[in-house]
XYZ file of N, CA and C in Angstrom:
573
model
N 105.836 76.730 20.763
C 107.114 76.554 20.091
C 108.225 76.276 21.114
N 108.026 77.073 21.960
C 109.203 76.592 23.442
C 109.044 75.772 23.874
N 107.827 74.848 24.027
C 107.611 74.237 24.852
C 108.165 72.823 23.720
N 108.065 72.859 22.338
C 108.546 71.819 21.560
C 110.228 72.007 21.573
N 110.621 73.015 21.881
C 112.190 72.935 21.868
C 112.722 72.450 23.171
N 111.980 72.756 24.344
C 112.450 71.857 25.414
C 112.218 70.132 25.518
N 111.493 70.377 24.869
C 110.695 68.324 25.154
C 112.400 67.866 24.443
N 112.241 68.175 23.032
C 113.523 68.234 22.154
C 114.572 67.625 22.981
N 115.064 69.067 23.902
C 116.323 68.539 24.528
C 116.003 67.694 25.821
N 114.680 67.627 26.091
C 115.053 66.466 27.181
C 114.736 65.274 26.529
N 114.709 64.928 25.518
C 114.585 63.585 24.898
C 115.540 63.406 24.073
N 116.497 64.419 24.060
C 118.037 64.570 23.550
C 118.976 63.688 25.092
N 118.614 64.636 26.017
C 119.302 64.412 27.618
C 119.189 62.683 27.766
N 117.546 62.615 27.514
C 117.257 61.057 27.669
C 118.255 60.152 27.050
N 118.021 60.124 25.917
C 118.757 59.225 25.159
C 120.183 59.575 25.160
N 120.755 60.270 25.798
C 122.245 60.627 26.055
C 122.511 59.667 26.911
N 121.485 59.703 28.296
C 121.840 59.143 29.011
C 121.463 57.348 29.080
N 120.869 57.358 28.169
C 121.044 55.837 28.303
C 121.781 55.113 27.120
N 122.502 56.256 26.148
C 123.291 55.600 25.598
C 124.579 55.245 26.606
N 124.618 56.491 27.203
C 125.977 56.530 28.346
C 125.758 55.028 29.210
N 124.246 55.161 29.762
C 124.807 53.617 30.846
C 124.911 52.419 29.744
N 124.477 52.406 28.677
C 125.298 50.973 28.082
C 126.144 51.058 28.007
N 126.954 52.291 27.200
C 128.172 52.234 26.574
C 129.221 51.683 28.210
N 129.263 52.677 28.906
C 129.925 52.831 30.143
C 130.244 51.305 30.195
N 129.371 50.163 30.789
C 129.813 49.467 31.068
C 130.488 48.275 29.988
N 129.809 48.493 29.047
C 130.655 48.054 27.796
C 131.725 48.126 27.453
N 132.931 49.716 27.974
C 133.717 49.806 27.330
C 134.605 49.526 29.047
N 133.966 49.673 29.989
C 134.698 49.395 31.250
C 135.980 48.812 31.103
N 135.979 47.185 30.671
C 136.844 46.565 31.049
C 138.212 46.914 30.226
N 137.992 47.270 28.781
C 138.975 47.849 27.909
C 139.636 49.069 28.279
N 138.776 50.051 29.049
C 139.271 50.995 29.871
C 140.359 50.911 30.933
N 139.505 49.598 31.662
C 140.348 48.905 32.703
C 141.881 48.768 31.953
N 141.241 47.766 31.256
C 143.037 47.343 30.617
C 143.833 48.648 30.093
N 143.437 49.722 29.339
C 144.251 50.915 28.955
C 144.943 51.642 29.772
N 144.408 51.884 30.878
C 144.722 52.440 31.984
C 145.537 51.809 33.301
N 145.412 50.517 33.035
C 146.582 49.541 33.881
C 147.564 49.413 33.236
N 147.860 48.833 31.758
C 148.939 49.076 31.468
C 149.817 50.400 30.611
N 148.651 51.294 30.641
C 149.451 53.238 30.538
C 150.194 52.925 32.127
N 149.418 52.615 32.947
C 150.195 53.143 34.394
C 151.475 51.897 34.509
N 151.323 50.894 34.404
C 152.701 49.968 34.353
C 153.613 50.969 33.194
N 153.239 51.121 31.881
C 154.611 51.338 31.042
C 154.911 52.953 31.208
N 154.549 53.159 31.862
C 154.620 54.939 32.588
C 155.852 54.596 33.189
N 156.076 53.501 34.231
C 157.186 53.293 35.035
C 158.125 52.510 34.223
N 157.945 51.573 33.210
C 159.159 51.039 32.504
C 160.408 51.194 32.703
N 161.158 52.618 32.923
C 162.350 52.543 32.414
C 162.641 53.069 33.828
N 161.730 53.085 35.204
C 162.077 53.043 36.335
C 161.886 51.893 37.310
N 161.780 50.345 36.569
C 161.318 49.309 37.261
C 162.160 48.371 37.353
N 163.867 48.764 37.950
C 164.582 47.977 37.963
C 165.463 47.122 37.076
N 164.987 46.771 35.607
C 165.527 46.008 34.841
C 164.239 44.541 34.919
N 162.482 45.100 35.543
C 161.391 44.059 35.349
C 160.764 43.965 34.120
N 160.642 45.821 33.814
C 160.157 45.743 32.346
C 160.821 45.991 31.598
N 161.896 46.386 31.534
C 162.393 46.794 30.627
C 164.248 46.861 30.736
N 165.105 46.205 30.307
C 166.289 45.316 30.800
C 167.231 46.960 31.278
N 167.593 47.131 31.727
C 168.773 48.013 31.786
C 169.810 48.056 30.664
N 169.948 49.221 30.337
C 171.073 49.370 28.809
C 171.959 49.580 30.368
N 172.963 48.520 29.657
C 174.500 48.641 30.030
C 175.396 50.088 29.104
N 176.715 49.852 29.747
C 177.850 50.647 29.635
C 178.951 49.943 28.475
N 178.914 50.207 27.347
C 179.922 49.177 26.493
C 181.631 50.042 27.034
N 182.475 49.722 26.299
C 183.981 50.466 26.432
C 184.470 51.654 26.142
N 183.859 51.634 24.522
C 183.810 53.221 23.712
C 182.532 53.681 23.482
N 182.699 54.960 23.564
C 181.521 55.629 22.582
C 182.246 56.371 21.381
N 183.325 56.202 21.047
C 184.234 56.819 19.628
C 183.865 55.622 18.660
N 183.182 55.770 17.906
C 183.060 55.349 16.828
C 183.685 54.500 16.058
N 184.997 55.356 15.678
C 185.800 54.808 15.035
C 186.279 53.344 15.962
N 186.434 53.174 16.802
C 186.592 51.687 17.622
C 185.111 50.881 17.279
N 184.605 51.203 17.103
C 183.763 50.265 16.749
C 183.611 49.121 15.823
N 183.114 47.714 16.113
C 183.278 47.018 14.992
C 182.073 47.479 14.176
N 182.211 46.399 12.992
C 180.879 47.040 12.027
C 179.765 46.290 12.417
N 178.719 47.421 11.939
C 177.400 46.783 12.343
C 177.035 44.940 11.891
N 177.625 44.375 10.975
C 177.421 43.351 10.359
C 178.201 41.865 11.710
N 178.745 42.828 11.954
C 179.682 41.885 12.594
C 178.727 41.844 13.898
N 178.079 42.858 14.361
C 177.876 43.072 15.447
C 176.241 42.343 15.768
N 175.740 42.238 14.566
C 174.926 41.726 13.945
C 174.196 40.269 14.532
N 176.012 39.395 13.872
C 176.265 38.092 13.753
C 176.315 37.801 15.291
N 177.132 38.056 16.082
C 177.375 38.111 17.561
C 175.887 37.980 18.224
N 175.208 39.191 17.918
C 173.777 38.911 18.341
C 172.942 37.964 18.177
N 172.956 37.366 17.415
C 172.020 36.448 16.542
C 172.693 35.071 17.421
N 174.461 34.805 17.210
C 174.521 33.666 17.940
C 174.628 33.510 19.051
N 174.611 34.622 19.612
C 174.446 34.940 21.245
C 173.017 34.264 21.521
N 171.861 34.556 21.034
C 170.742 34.010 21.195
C 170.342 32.557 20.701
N 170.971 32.103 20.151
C 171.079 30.652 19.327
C 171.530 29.795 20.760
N 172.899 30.523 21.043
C 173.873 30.055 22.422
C 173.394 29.793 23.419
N 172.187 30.708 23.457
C 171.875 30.634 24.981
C 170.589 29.737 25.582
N 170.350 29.196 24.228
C 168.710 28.383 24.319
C 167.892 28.811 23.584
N 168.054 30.074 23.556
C 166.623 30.541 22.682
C 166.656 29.680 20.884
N 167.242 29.077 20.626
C 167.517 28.717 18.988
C 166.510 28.798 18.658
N 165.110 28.283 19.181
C 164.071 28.405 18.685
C 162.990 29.474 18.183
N 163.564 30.091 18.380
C 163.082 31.982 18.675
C 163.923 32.484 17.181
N 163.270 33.545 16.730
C 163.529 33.848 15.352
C 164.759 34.901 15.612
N 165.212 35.083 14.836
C 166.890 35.394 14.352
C 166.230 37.018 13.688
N 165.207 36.617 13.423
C 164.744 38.057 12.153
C 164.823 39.533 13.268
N 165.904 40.884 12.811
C 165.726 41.554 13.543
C 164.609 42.672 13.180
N 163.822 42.838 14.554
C 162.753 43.786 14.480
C 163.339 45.052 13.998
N 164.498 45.959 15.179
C 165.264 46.885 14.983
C 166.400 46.571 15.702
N 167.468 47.823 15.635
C 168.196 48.231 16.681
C 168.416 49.398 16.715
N 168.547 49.174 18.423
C 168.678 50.193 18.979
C 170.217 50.471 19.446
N 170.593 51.782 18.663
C 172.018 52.475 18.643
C 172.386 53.025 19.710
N 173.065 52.894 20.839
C 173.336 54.080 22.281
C 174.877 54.468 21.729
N 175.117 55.794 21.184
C 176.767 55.894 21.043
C 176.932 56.534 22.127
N 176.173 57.064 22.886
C 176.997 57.846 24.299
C 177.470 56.262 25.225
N 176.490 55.137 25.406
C 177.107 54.116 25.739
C 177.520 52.920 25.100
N 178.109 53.424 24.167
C 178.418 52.466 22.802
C 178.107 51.389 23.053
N 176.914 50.917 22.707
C 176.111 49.242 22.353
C 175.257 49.938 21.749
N 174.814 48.593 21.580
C 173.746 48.470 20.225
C 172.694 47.315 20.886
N 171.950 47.652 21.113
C 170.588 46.399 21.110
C 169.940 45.527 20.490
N 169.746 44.490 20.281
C 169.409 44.125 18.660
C 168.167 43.542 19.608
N 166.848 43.882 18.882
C 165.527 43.641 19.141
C 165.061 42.953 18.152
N 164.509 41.570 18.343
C 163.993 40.431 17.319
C 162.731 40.629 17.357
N 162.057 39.820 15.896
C 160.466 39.942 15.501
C 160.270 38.757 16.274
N 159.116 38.601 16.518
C 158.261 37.111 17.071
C 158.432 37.051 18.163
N 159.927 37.876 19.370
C 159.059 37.381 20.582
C 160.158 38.419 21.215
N 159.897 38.658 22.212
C 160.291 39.899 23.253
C 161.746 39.618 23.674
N 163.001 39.527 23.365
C 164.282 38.815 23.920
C 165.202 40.244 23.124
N 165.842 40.828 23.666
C 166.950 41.946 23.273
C 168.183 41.018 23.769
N 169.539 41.411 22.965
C 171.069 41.213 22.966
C 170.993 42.506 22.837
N 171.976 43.542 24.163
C 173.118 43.962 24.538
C 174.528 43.530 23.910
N 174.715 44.251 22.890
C 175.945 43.901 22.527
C 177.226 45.617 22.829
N 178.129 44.976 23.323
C 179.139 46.739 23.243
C 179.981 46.321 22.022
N 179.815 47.645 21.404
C 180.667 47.767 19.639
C 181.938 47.932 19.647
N 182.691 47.978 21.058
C 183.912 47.609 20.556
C 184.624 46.602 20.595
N 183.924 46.004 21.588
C 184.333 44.687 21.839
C 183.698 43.272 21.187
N 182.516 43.615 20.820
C 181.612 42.545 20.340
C 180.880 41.505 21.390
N 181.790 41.699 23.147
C 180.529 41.227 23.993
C 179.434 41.677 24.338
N 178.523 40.449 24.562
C 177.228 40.305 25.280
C 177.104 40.587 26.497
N 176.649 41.968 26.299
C 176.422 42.825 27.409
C 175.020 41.938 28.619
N 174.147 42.029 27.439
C 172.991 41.191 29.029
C 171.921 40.958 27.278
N 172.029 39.650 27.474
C 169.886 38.998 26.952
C 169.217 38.902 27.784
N 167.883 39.678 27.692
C 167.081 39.696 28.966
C 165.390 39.850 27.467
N 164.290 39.596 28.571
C 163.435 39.441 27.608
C 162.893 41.024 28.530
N 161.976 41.741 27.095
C 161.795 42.998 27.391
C 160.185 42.990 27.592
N 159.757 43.033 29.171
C 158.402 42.453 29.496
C 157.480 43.677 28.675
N 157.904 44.847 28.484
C 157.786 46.317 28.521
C 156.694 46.065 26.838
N 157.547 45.259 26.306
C 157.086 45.204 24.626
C 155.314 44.329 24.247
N 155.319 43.561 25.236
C 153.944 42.759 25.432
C 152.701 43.375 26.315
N 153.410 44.146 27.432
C 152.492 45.244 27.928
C 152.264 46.385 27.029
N 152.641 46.371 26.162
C 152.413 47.761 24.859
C 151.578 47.104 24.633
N 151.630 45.911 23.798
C 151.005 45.351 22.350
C 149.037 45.451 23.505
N 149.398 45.096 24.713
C 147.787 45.052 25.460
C 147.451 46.437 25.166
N 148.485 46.900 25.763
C 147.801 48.820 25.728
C 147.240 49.268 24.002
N 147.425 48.914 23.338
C 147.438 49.717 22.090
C 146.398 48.218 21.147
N 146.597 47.451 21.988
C 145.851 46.164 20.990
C 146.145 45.261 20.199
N 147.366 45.398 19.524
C 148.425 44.839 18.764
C 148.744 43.176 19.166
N 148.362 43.351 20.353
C 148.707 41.371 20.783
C 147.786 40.719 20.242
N 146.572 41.212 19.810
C 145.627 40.416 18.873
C 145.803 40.254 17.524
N 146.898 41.606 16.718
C 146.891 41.198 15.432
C 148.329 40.298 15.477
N 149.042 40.096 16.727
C 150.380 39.213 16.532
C 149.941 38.118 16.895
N 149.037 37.469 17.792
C 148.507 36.719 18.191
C 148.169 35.532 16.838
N 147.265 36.420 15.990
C 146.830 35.757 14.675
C 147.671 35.884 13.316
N 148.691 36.571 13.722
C 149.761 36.894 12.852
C 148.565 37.709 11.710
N 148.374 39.048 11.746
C 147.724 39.402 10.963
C 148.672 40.370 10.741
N 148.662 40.801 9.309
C 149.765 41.887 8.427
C 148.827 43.277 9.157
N 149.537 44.313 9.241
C 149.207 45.614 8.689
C 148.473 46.200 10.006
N 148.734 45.188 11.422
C 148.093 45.967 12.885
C 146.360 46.280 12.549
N 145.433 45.915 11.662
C 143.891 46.400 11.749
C 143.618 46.126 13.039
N 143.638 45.491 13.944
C 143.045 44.892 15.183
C 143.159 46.542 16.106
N 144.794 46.631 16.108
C 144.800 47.637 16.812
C 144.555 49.299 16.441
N 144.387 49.067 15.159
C 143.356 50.716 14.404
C 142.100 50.792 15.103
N 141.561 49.498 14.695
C 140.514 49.534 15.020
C 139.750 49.654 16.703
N 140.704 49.188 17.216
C 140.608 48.570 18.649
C 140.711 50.135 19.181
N 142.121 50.895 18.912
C 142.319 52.188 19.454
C 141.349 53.280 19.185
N 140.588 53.298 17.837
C 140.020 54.056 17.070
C 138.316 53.722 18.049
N 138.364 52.396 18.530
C 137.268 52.369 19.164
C 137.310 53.360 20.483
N 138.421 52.808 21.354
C 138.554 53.295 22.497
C 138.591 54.770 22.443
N 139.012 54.993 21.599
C 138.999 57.062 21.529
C 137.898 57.610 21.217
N 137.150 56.544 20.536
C 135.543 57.471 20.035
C 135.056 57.000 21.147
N 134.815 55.920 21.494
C 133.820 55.702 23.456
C 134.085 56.816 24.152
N 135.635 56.983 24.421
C 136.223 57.705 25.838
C 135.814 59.210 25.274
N 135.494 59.747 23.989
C 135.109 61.027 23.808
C 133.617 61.159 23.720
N 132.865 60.174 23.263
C 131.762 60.220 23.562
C 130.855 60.144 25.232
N 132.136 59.204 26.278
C 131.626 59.300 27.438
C 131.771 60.670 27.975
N 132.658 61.521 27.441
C 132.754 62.373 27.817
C 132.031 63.434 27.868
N 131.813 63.716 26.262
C 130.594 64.660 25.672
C 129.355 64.364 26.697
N 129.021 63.045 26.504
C 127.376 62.529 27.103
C 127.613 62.762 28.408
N 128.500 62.649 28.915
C 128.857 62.710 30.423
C 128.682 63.990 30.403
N 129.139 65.037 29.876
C 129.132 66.464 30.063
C 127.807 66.849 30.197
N 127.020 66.795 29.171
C 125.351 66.974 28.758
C 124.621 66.489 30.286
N 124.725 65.149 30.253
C 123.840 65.217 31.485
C 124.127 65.949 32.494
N 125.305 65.572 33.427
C 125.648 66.650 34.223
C 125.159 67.626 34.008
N 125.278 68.593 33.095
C 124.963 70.050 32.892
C 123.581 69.972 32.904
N 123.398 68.850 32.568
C 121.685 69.359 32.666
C 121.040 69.218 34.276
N 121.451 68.467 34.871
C 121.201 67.644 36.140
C 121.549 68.735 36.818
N 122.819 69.508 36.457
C 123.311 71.128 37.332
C 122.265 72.206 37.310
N 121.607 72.094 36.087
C 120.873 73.574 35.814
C 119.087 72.989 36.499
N 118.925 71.986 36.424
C 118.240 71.602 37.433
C 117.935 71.634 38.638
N 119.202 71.413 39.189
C 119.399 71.319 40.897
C 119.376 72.982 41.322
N 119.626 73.571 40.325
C 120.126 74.857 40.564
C 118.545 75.668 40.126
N 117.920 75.263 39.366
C 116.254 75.911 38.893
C 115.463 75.556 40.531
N 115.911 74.550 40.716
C 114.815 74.219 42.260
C 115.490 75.295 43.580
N 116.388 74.984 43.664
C 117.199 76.123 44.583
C 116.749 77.449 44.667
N 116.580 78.016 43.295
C 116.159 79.419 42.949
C 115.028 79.911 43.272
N 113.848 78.509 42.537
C 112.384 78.488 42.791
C 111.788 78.510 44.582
C-alpha cells in the first residue's frame, strides 16, 4: 500500500515537472514583456516628462476663478485641432482635475495626446503625448483589443487571466519539485 502511494507522488512530481518545462518556456516571453514594462511604468511619474508629461502649475486653485468646465473643454479640443493633430479624435477619454494646481487635463480616446489646460485662464499649459498610456495597454494586454478595436477589453481578461494562472501554477509546480528534489538531497545525506 506504501509503496503504491509513493509511485503516486512520484508520477505526480513527474508530470509536474514536465508540465513546468513546457509551460516555462511558453509563457517566458509574456513574462518578459510584464515585467519590462511593470519596471518602465514603476518609474513613470519619475522620468522627466518621457513617460508621462509633467502636470504644470495653472494661476488659481480657488475655484470660484475658474472658467467652466465646458469652456475649458472647447479650448482643449481646439488646442489640439491647432496644433496638427486635427486628425486625431476630439472624443474625450477623461479628465483629469488637479485643484491644488488648478488645470485640468483633458485625455482623448484613440490615441495617447493630453491638453494641459489652467482653469483660470483657459491657457494651454503643455500637449505632450503620454508614452506612459501605450506601455500600460502592453502590460495589461489591452493594445490588442485597441489594436482591433474590439468593445469590452476580452483580449486583455483573457490575456491577464492567462498570465496569473501560468505565474501561479509555475509557482505551485515550482514549489513541488523543489521540495521534492530537497527531501531527496537531504534522504542521501542522512543515509
Amino acid at each position: 500500500m506504501f509503496s503504491i502511494w509513493i509511485k503516486s507522488k512520484t508520477v505526480k512530481v513527474k508530470t509536474y515537472r514536465k508540465l513546468h518545462r513546457v509551460l516555462v518556456p511558453s509563457f517566458a516571453l509574456f513574462f518578459l514583456f510584464v515585467s519590462l514594462s511593470g519596471l518602465i511604468l514603476a518609474w513613470k511619474k519619475n522620468s522627466a516628462g518621457i513617460l508621462l508629461p509633467k502636470t504644470e502649475q495653472g494661476l488659481s486653485s480657488d475655484m470660484q476663478n475658474w472658467l467652466p468646465m465646458d469652456s475649458l473643454h472647447t479650448i482643449a479640443v481646439y488646442s489640439l485641432k491647432d496644433s496638427g493633430l486635427n486628425e486625431y479624435s476630439t472624443e474625450i477619454a477623461k479628465i483629469d482635475l488637479r485643484p491644488k494646481k488648478g488645470i485640468a487635463k483633458f485625455i482623448f480616446e484613440h490615441h495617447y495626446y493630453e491638453v494641459q489646460v489652467d482653469c483660470t485662464s483657459g491657457k494651454i499649459l503643455s500637449l505632450k503625448k503620454r508614452n506612459a498610456d501605450w506601455i500600460e495597454e502592453i502590460h495589461d494586454g489591452s493594445i490588442i483589443d485597441r489594436f482591433f478595436n474590439i468593445k469590452g477589453d476580452p483580449v486583455k481578461v483573457i490575456y491577464s487571466s492567462a498570465l496569473s494562472f501560468g505565474a501561479l501554477f509555475m509557482i505551485i509546480t515550482g514549489f513541488i519539485i523543489w521540495n521534492k528534489r530537497r527531501k531527496k538531497m537531504n534522504n542521501k545525506v542522512n543515509t
